[in-house]
Every structure is written in structure tokens, then in C-alpha cells.
Coordinates of N, CA and C in Angstrom, one line a residue:
M1 N 2.1 0.0 -4.1 CA 0.9 0.6 -3.5 C -0.2 0.6 -4.6
L2 N -1.4 0.3 -4.1 CA -2.6 0.4 -5.0 C -3.3 1.7 -4.6
T3 N -3.5 2.6 -5.7 CA -4.1 3.9 -5.5 C -5.4 4.0 -6.3
P4 N -6.2 5.1 -6.0 CA -7.3 5.4 -6.8 C -6.8 5.9 -8.2
A5 N -7.7 6.2 -9.1 CA -7.3 6.5 -10.5 C -6.3 7.7 -10.6
A6 N -6.3 8.6 -9.7 CA -5.4 9.7 -9.7 C -4.0 9.4 -9.4
G7 N -3.7 8.2 -9.0 CA -2.4 7.7 -8.7 C -1.8 8.4 -7.4
V8 N -0.6 8.7 -7.5 CA 0.1 9.3 -6.3 C -0.3 10.8 -6.1
A9 N -1.1 11.4 -7.0 CA -1.6 12.7 -6.9 C -2.8 12.7 -6.0
D10 N -3.4 11.6 -5.8 CA -4.6 11.4 -4.9 C -4.2 11.9 -3.5
A11 N -5.2 12.6 -2.9 CA -4.9 13.2 -1.5 C -4.6 12.1 -0.5
Q12 N -5.2 11.0 -0.6 CA -4.9 9.9 0.4 C -3.6 9.2 0.0
A13 N -3.3 9.1 -1.2 CA -2.1 8.3 -1.6 C -0.8 9.1 -1.6
A14 N -0.9 10.4 -1.7 CA 0.3 11.2 -1.8 C 1.2 11.1 -0.6
P15 N 0.7 11.2 0.7 CA 1.6 11.0 1.8 C 2.2 9.6 1.9
V16 N 1.4 8.6 1.4 CA 1.9 7.2 1.4 C 3.1 7.1 0.5
W17 N 3.0 7.7 -0.7 CA 4.0 7.7 -1.7 C 5.3 8.4 -1.2
V18 N 5.1 9.5 -0.5 CA 6.3 10.2 0.1 C 7.0 9.3 1.1
G19 N 6.3 8.6 1.9 CA 6.9 7.7 2.9 C 7.6 6.5 2.2
M20 N 7.0 6.0 1.1 CA 7.6 4.9 0.4 C 8.9 5.4 -0.3
Q21 N 8.8 6.6 -0.9 CA 10.0 7.1 -1.6 C 11.2 7.3 -0.6
R22 N 10.9 7.8 0.6 CA 11.9 8.0 1.6 C 12.5 6.6 2.0
A23 N 11.7 5.6 2.1 CA 12.2 4.3 2.5 C 13.1 3.8 1.4
S24 N 12.7 4.0 0.1 CA 13.4 3.5 -1.0 C 14.8 4.2 -1.1
L25 N 14.8 5.5 -0.8 CA 16.1 6.2 -0.8 C 17.0 5.7 0.3
A26 N 16.5 5.4 1.5 CA 17.3 5.0 2.6 C 17.8 3.6 2.4
T27 N 17.1 2.7 1.7 CA 17.5 1.3 1.6 C 17.9 0.9 0.2
L28 N 17.7 1.7 -0.8 CA 17.9 1.4 -2.2 C 16.9 0.3 -2.7
G29 N 15.8 0.1 -2.0 CA 14.8 -0.9 -2.4 C 13.9 -0.2 -3.4
K30 N 13.2 -1.1 -4.2 CA 12.3 -0.6 -5.2 C 10.9 -0.4 -4.6
V31 N 10.3 0.7 -4.9 CA 8.9 0.9 -4.6 C 8.1 1.3 -5.9
Q32 N 6.8 1.0 -5.9 CA 6.0 1.3 -7.1 C 4.6 1.4 -6.7
F33 N 3.8 2.0 -7.7 CA 2.4 2.1 -7.4 C 1.6 1.7 -8.7
L34 N 0.4 1.3 -8.5 CA -0.5 1.0 -9.6 C -1.9 1.6 -9.3
E35 N -2.4 2.3 -10.3 CA -3.7 3.0 -10.2 C -4.8 2.0 -10.5
V36 N -6.0 2.2 -9.8 CA -7.2 1.5 -10.2 C -7.8 2.2 -11.4
D37 N -7.8 1.6 -12.6 CA -8.4 2.2 -13.7 C -9.9 1.8 -13.8
G38 N -10.7 2.6 -14.4 CA -12.1 2.2 -14.6 C -12.9 2.6 -13.3
P39 N -14.0 1.9 -13.1 CA -14.9 2.2 -12.0 C -14.1 2.2 -10.6
Q40 N -14.3 3.2 -9.8 CA -13.6 3.3 -8.5 C -14.4 2.5 -7.5
T41 N -14.5 1.2 -7.6 CA -15.2 0.3 -6.7 C -14.3 -0.7 -6.2
G42 N -14.6 -1.2 -5.0 CA -13.8 -2.3 -4.4 C -13.8 -3.5 -5.3
E43 N -14.9 -3.8 -6.0 CA -15.0 -5.0 -6.8 C -14.0 -4.8 -8.0
N44 N -14.0 -3.7 -8.6 CA -13.1 -3.4 -9.8 C -11.6 -3.4 -9.3
A45 N -11.4 -2.8 -8.1 CA -10.0 -2.7 -7.6 C -9.4 -4.1 -7.2
K46 N -10.2 -5.1 -7.0 CA -9.7 -6.4 -6.7 C -8.8 -7.0 -7.7
T47 N -9.1 -6.7 -9.0 CA -8.2 -7.2 -10.1 C -6.8 -6.5 -10.0
F48 N -6.8 -5.3 -9.7 CA -5.5 -4.5 -9.6 C -4.8 -5.0 -8.3
L49 N -5.5 -5.3 -7.3 CA -4.9 -5.8 -6.0 C -4.2 -7.1 -6.3
A50 N -4.9 -8.0 -7.1 CA -4.4 -9.3 -7.4 C -3.1 -9.2 -8.2
T51 N -3.0 -8.2 -9.0 CA -1.7 -8.0 -9.8 C -0.6 -7.8 -8.8
L52 N -0.8 -7.0 -7.8 CA 0.3 -6.7 -6.9 C 0.5 -7.9 -5.9
A53 N -0.5 -8.5 -5.5 CA -0.4 -9.6 -4.5 C 0.3 -10.8 -5.2
A54 N 0.0 -11.0 -6.4 CA 0.5 -12.2 -7.1 C 2.0 -11.9 -7.6
G55 N 2.3 -10.6 -7.6 CA 3.7 -10.3 -8.1 C 4.7 -10.5 -7.0
R56 N 5.9 -10.1 -7.1 CA 6.9 -10.3 -6.1 C 7.1 -9.2 -5.2
C57 N 6.0 -8.6 -4.8 CA 6.0 -7.5 -3.8 C 6.2 -8.0 -2.4
D58 N 7.1 -7.4 -1.6 CA 7.3 -7.9 -0.3 C 6.2 -7.3 0.6
L59 N 5.6 -6.2 0.2 CA 4.5 -5.5 1.0 C 3.7 -4.7 0.0
V60 N 2.4 -4.9 0.2 CA 1.4 -4.1 -0.7 C 0.6 -3.2 0.2
L61 N 0.7 -1.9 -0.1 CA -0.1 -0.9 0.6 C -1.3 -0.5 -0.2
T62 N -2.3 -0.1 0.4 CA -3.5 0.5 -0.3 C -3.9 1.8 0.4
A63 N -4.4 2.7 -0.5 CA -4.8 4.0 0.0 C -6.0 4.4 -0.9
G64 N -7.0 4.9 -0.3 CA -8.2 5.3 -1.0 C -9.4 4.4 -0.9
K65 N -10.6 4.8 -1.1 CA -11.8 4.1 -0.9 C -11.8 2.7 -1.6
A66 N -11.6 2.7 -2.9 CA -11.7 1.5 -3.7 C -10.6 0.5 -3.4
P67 N -9.3 1.0 -3.4 CA -8.3 0.1 -3.0 C -8.4 -0.5 -1.6
N68 N -8.8 0.3 -0.6 CA -9.0 -0.3 0.7 C -10.2 -1.2 0.8
A69 N -11.2 -1.0 0.0 CA -12.4 -1.9 0.0 C -11.9 -3.2 -0.6
A70 N -11.2 -3.2 -1.7 CA -10.7 -4.4 -2.3 C -9.8 -5.2 -1.3
L71 N -8.9 -4.5 -0.6 CA -8.1 -5.2 0.3 C -8.9 -5.9 1.5
T72 N -9.8 -5.1 2.0 CA -10.6 -5.7 3.1 C -11.4 -6.9 2.6
A73 N -11.9 -6.9 1.4 CA -12.6 -8.1 0.9 C -11.7 -9.2 0.4
A74 N -10.5 -9.0 0.0 CA -9.7 -10.0 -0.7 C -8.4 -10.4 0.0
A75 N -8.0 -9.8 1.1 CA -6.8 -10.1 1.7 C -6.6 -11.6 2.1
A76 N -7.7 -12.2 2.5 CA -7.6 -13.6 3.0 C -7.3 -14.5 1.8
A77 N -7.6 -14.1 0.6 CA -7.3 -14.9 -0.6 C -5.8 -15.0 -0.9
Y78 N -5.0 -14.1 -0.2 CA -3.5 -14.1 -0.4 C -2.8 -14.2 0.9
P79 N -2.9 -15.4 1.5 CA -2.4 -15.6 2.9 C -0.9 -15.4 3.0
N80 N -0.1 -15.5 1.9 CA 1.3 -15.4 2.0 C 1.8 -13.9 1.7
A81 N 0.8 -13.1 1.4 CA 1.2 -11.7 1.1 C 1.0 -10.8 2.4
R82 N 1.8 -9.7 2.5 CA 1.6 -8.8 3.6 C 1.1 -7.5 3.1
F83 N 0.1 -6.9 3.8 CA -0.6 -5.7 3.3 C -0.6 -4.7 4.4
V84 N -0.6 -3.4 4.0 CA -0.9 -2.3 4.9 C -2.0 -1.5 4.3
L85 N -3.1 -1.3 5.0 CA -4.2 -0.5 4.7 C -4.0 0.9 5.3
V86 N -4.0 1.9 4.5 CA -3.8 3.3 5.0 C -5.2 4.0 5.0
G87 N -5.6 4.2 6.2 CA -7.0 4.8 6.4 C -7.7 4.1 7.5
K88 N -9.0 4.2 7.5 CA -9.8 3.6 8.5 C -10.0 2.1 8.2
G89 N -9.7 1.2 9.1 CA -9.9 -0.2 8.9 C -9.4 -1.0 10.1
S90 N -9.6 -2.3 10.1 CA -9.3 -3.1 11.2 C -8.2 -4.1 10.7
P91 N -7.2 -4.2 11.6 CA -6.1 -5.2 11.2 C -6.8 -6.6 11.1
Q92 N -6.2 -7.4 10.3 CA -6.6 -8.8 10.2 C -5.4 -9.6 9.9
G93 N -5.5 -10.9 9.9 CA -4.3 -11.8 9.7 C -3.1 -11.2 9.0
N94 N -3.2 -10.9 7.8 CA -2.0 -10.4 7.0 C -2.1 -8.9 6.6
V95 N -3.0 -8.2 7.4 CA -3.2 -6.8 7.1 C -3.0 -6.0 8.3
S96 N -2.1 -5.0 8.2 CA -1.9 -4.0 9.3 C -2.5 -2.7 8.8
V97 N -2.7 -1.8 9.7 CA -3.4 -0.5 9.4 C -2.6 0.7 9.9
V98 N -2.5 1.7 9.0 CA -1.9 3.0 9.3 C -3.1 3.9 9.3
D99 N -3.5 4.4 10.5 CA -4.7 5.3 10.6 C -4.2 6.6 11.3
A100 N -3.2 7.2 10.7 CA -2.7 8.5 11.3 C -3.6 9.6 10.8
Q101 N -3.5 10.7 11.6 CA -4.4 11.9 11.3 C -3.8 12.8 10.3
S102 N -2.5 13.1 10.4 CA -1.9 14.1 9.5 C -1.1 13.4 8.4
P103 N -1.0 14.1 7.2 CA -0.2 13.5 6.1 C 1.3 13.2 6.6
D104 N 1.8 14.1 7.4 CA 3.2 13.9 7.9 C 3.3 12.6 8.8
Q105 N 2.2 12.3 9.6 CA 2.2 11.1 10.4 C 2.1 9.9 9.5
V106 N 1.3 10.0 8.5 CA 1.1 8.9 7.5 C 2.4 8.6 6.9
S107 N 3.1 9.6 6.3 CA 4.4 9.4 5.7 C 5.4 8.8 6.6
A108 N 5.5 9.2 7.8 CA 6.4 8.7 8.8 C 6.2 7.2 9.1
Q109 N 4.9 6.9 9.3 CA 4.6 5.5 9.7 C 4.8 4.6 8.5
V110 N 4.4 5.0 7.3 CA 4.7 4.3 6.1 C 6.2 4.1 5.9
E111 N 6.9 5.1 6.0 CA 8.4 5.1 5.8 C 9.0 4.0 6.8
A112 N 8.6 4.0 8.0 CA 9.1 3.1 9.0 C 8.8 1.6 8.6
R113 N 7.6 1.4 8.2 CA 7.2 0.0 7.9 C 7.8 -0.5 6.6
V114 N 7.9 0.4 5.6 CA 8.5 0.0 4.3 C 10.0 -0.2 4.5
T115 N 10.6 0.7 5.2 CA 12.1 0.6 5.5 C 12.4 -0.8 6.1
A116 N 11.6 -1.2 7.1 CA 11.8 -2.4 7.8 C 11.7 -3.6 6.9
V117 N 10.7 -3.6 6.0 CA 10.5 -4.7 5.1 C 11.6 -4.7 4.0
L118 N 12.0 -3.6 3.5 CA 13.0 -3.5 2.5 C 14.4 -4.0 3.1
K119 N 14.7 -3.6 4.3 CA 15.9 -4.0 4.9 C 15.9 -5.5 5.2
A120 N 14.8 -6.0 5.6 CA 14.7 -7.5 5.8 C 14.8 -8.3 4.5
A121 N 14.3 -7.7 3.5 CA 14.4 -8.4 2.2 C 15.8 -8.4 1.7
A122 N 16.5 -7.3 1.9 CA 17.9 -7.2 1.5 C 18.8 -8.1 2.3
D123 N 18.5 -8.3 3.6 CA 19.3 -9.2 4.4 C 19.0 -10.7 4.2
G124 N 17.8 -10.9 3.7 CA 17.3 -12.3 3.6 C 17.6 -12.9 2.4

């Protein structure tokens, strides 16, 4: 997951991290996060998004203004990567959206998506 500078303590990222950790416990799959350091802009966040997209991540999630802006602008540059934007946004080719209202709903939706991807990776 790509987060704002506060990492998983960020209000938007925290429920996402909870869902990711639950999925990890259920599947024994690895989850991780990376904070956007420096200016909290979409342009700066693109570099950090590239790190995750070019890595061996099966699914990259973004939460927060700068990470989501970077994803919206750059997702098409990584056609083989799968992304989940958490917050307000529109699905596009390789990007799905979790736009739940409550933190519990966000955690549950993220957990379901990450669990499915981790199980598929383990089976494949």
C-alpha cells in the first residue's frame, strides 16, 4: 500500500492497513506499505508508486490524497499491475475502487480483495 507521509497512522490509510493485516493473517501472505516522503503531491507520489508497481506486488493499494492522485495519473503506465484506489475515484482498466463510508467497511472490503489476491497467488 502507498500511504501519505504518516504511514499507516494516517486516518485514510489506517483502516486499509487493518484489512490488509487481516488478509495476511488468514492467508499467510505478505503485505507491506510505503510512505510518500517529501511533498505530499501526486507528482511526488508517482516515484513511490513506481517502486511498488515495478516490484513483485500482486496488488497495490493507495490511500490518501497524494497516493490516489499518483495512481489516477500513472496507472496506465503499468498495464500489468493491479491497483485498488481507496477513496473517491473512478475505476479504470487496471484500477478498482473501494469507496466505503465507514472505516469498518473499508477494512472489510480491503480484506476481501487482498485475501482473494493472496489466495490466488498461493494457488498459482
